[in-house]
């Protein structure tokens, strides 16, 4: 099981960015937690971040044939990006939507996700543990 974790804009600032919303863990801390859980479940993980929508689209396209599951925190692009949604559909790789914060308990513009309808499911609101839960969800993605 090969899982591609993709992180969108401003997630490189985790730890310093609105810690009351996103917690004090840095993206490197989150990655370490993901790797620890992946080791337990014998999954392999690639972990990337970009502030650029097109780079994220490119990584989704290149994932075809390389990864079994994509775990995506598209950050602000969640709420705006038809391009990311189309890329997920184009590659047909099961994709799990992740958010650290509970987007549904926040501003109304965060309630709408353009990618949710083309993802297998969403994991939101558990801070860094949203990512750890995504490893479990990825490993079991074909069980319903
Ligand atoms: C986020 C939620 C988004 O609304 C926001 O734009 C982010 C982070 C989260 O992980 O909670 O940058 O994706």
Coordinates of C-alpha atoms and ligand atoms in Angstrom, one line a residue:
X1 CA 0.0 0.0 0.0
X2 CA 1.6 3.3 -1.2
X3 CA 0.0 6.4 0.1
X4 CA 0.7 9.9 -1.3
X5 CA 0.0 12.7 1.3
X6 CA -0.4 16.1 -0.4
X7 CA -0.6 19.3 1.5
X8 CA -1.8 22.6 0.1
X9 CA -1.0 26.3 0.7
X10 CA 0.1 27.7 4.0
X11 CA 0.4 24.2 5.6
X12 CA 4.2 24.8 5.5
X13 CA 3.5 27.3 8.3
X14 CA 1.9 24.8 10.6
X15 CA 3.0 25.3 14.2
X16 CA 3.2 29.1 13.9
X17 CA 0.1 29.7 11.9
X18 CA -3.1 30.3 14.0
X19 CA -2.1 27.6 16.6
X20 CA -5.4 28.1 18.4
X21 CA -7.1 26.7 15.2
X22 CA -4.4 24.3 13.8
X23 CA -2.4 23.3 16.9
X24 CA 1.3 23.6 17.6
X25 CA 2.5 20.6 15.6
X26 CA 4.6 21.5 12.6
X27 CA 4.1 19.8 9.3
X28 CA 7.3 17.8 10.0
X29 CA 5.7 16.7 13.3
X30 CA 2.6 15.6 11.4
X31 CA 4.7 13.8 8.9
X32 CA 6.5 11.9 11.7
X33 CA 3.2 10.8 13.2
X34 CA 2.0 9.6 9.7
X35 CA 5.2 7.7 9.2
X36 CA 5.0 6.0 12.6
X37 CA 1.4 4.8 11.9
X38 CA 2.3 3.8 8.4
X39 CA 5.2 1.7 9.7
X40 CA 2.8 -0.1 12.1
X41 CA 0.4 -0.8 9.2
X42 CA 3.2 -1.7 6.8
X43 CA 2.2 1.0 4.4
X44 CA 4.7 3.3 2.6
X45 CA 4.2 7.0 2.5
X46 CA 5.3 10.0 0.4
X47 CA 4.6 13.4 2.0
X48 CA 4.7 16.7 0.0
X49 CA 3.5 20.3 0.4
X50 CA 3.1 23.0 -2.1
X51 CA 1.6 26.5 -2.1
X52 CA 0.9 26.2 -5.9
X53 CA -2.3 24.8 -7.2
X54 CA -0.7 23.7 -10.5
X55 CA 2.0 21.8 -8.6
X56 CA -0.6 19.9 -6.6
X57 CA -2.5 19.1 -9.9
X58 CA 0.8 17.8 -11.4
X59 CA 1.5 15.6 -8.4
X60 CA -2.0 14.1 -8.6
X61 CA -1.6 13.4 -12.3
X62 CA 1.9 11.8 -11.8
X63 CA 0.4 9.6 -9.0
X64 CA -1.3 7.4 -11.5
X65 CA 0.3 3.9 -11.4
X66 CA 2.6 5.0 -8.6
X67 CA 0.3 5.3 -5.6
X68 CA -2.7 3.3 -4.3
X69 CA -4.3 6.2 -2.4
X70 CA -4.0 9.9 -2.1
X71 CA -4.6 11.7 1.2
X72 CA -5.2 15.3 0.4
X73 CA -5.3 18.4 2.6
X74 CA -5.9 20.9 -0.2
X75 CA -6.2 23.7 2.5
X76 CA -7.8 26.8 1.0
X77 CA -7.9 25.2 -2.5
X78 CA -10.5 22.8 -1.1
X79 CA -13.0 25.6 -1.3
X80 CA -12.1 26.9 -4.7
X81 CA -10.3 24.4 -7.0
X82 CA -12.2 22.8 -9.9
X83 CA -8.7 21.9 -11.2
X84 CA -7.9 19.7 -8.2
X85 CA -11.3 18.1 -8.4
X86 CA -10.9 17.4 -12.1
X87 CA -7.4 15.9 -11.5
X88 CA -8.7 13.5 -8.8
X89 CA -11.4 12.3 -11.2
X90 CA -8.9 12.1 -14.1
X91 CA -6.5 9.8 -12.3
X92 CA -9.2 7.7 -10.6
X93 CA -7.0 7.1 -7.5
X94 CA -9.1 6.7 -4.3
X95 CA -8.6 10.0 -2.5
X96 CA -9.2 10.9 1.2
X97 CA -9.9 14.5 2.1
X98 CA -8.2 15.7 5.3
X99 CA -8.5 18.8 7.4
X100 CA -6.9 19.6 10.7
X101 CA -9.7 21.9 11.8
X102 CA -13.5 21.1 11.7
X103 CA -14.2 23.2 8.6
X104 CA -18.0 22.8 9.2
X105 CA -17.7 24.6 12.5
X106 CA -15.9 27.6 11.0
X107 CA -16.8 30.3 8.5
X108 CA -19.4 29.5 5.9
X109 CA -17.0 29.6 3.0
X110 CA -15.2 26.7 4.5
X111 CA -18.3 24.5 4.6
X112 CA -18.2 24.0 0.9
X113 CA -15.6 21.5 -0.5
X114 CA -15.3 21.2 -4.3
X115 CA -13.3 18.0 -3.9
X116 CA -15.6 16.2 -1.3
X117 CA -18.0 14.7 -4.0
X118 CA -15.0 13.0 -5.8
X119 CA -13.3 11.8 -2.6
X120 CA -14.0 8.5 -0.8
X121 CA -14.6 10.4 2.5
X122 CA -13.5 13.3 4.7
X123 CA -11.6 13.3 8.0
X124 CA -11.9 16.7 9.6
X125 CA -11.4 18.3 13.0
X126 CA -8.9 16.0 14.7
X127 CA -5.8 18.1 14.3
X128 CA -2.7 16.2 13.5
X129 CA -4.6 13.0 14.2
X130 CA -6.8 13.6 11.1
X131 CA -3.6 12.6 9.2
X132 CA -3.0 9.5 11.3
X133 CA -6.6 8.5 10.9
X134 CA -6.1 8.9 7.1
X135 CA -3.4 6.2 7.1
X136 CA -5.9 3.8 8.7
X137 CA -8.6 4.9 6.2
X138 CA -6.2 4.5 3.3
X139 CA -5.1 1.0 4.3
X140 CA -8.8 0.0 4.5
X141 CA -10.0 2.0 1.5
X142 CA -11.5 -1.0 -0.3
X143 CA -13.4 -2.3 2.7
X144 CA -17.0 -1.0 3.0
Ligands
LIG1 C1 -7.6 23.4 6.4 C2 -8.9 24.2 6.4 C3 -9.0 25.1 5.3 O1 -10.2 25.8 5.3 C4 -7.9 26.2 5.4 O2 -7.9 27.0 4.3 C5 -6.5 25.6 5.6 C6 -6.4 24.4 6.5 C7 -7.4 22.5 7.6 O3 -6.6 21.6 7.6 O4 -8.1 22.7 8.6 O5 -5.5 26.1 5.1 O6 -7.5 22.6 5.3

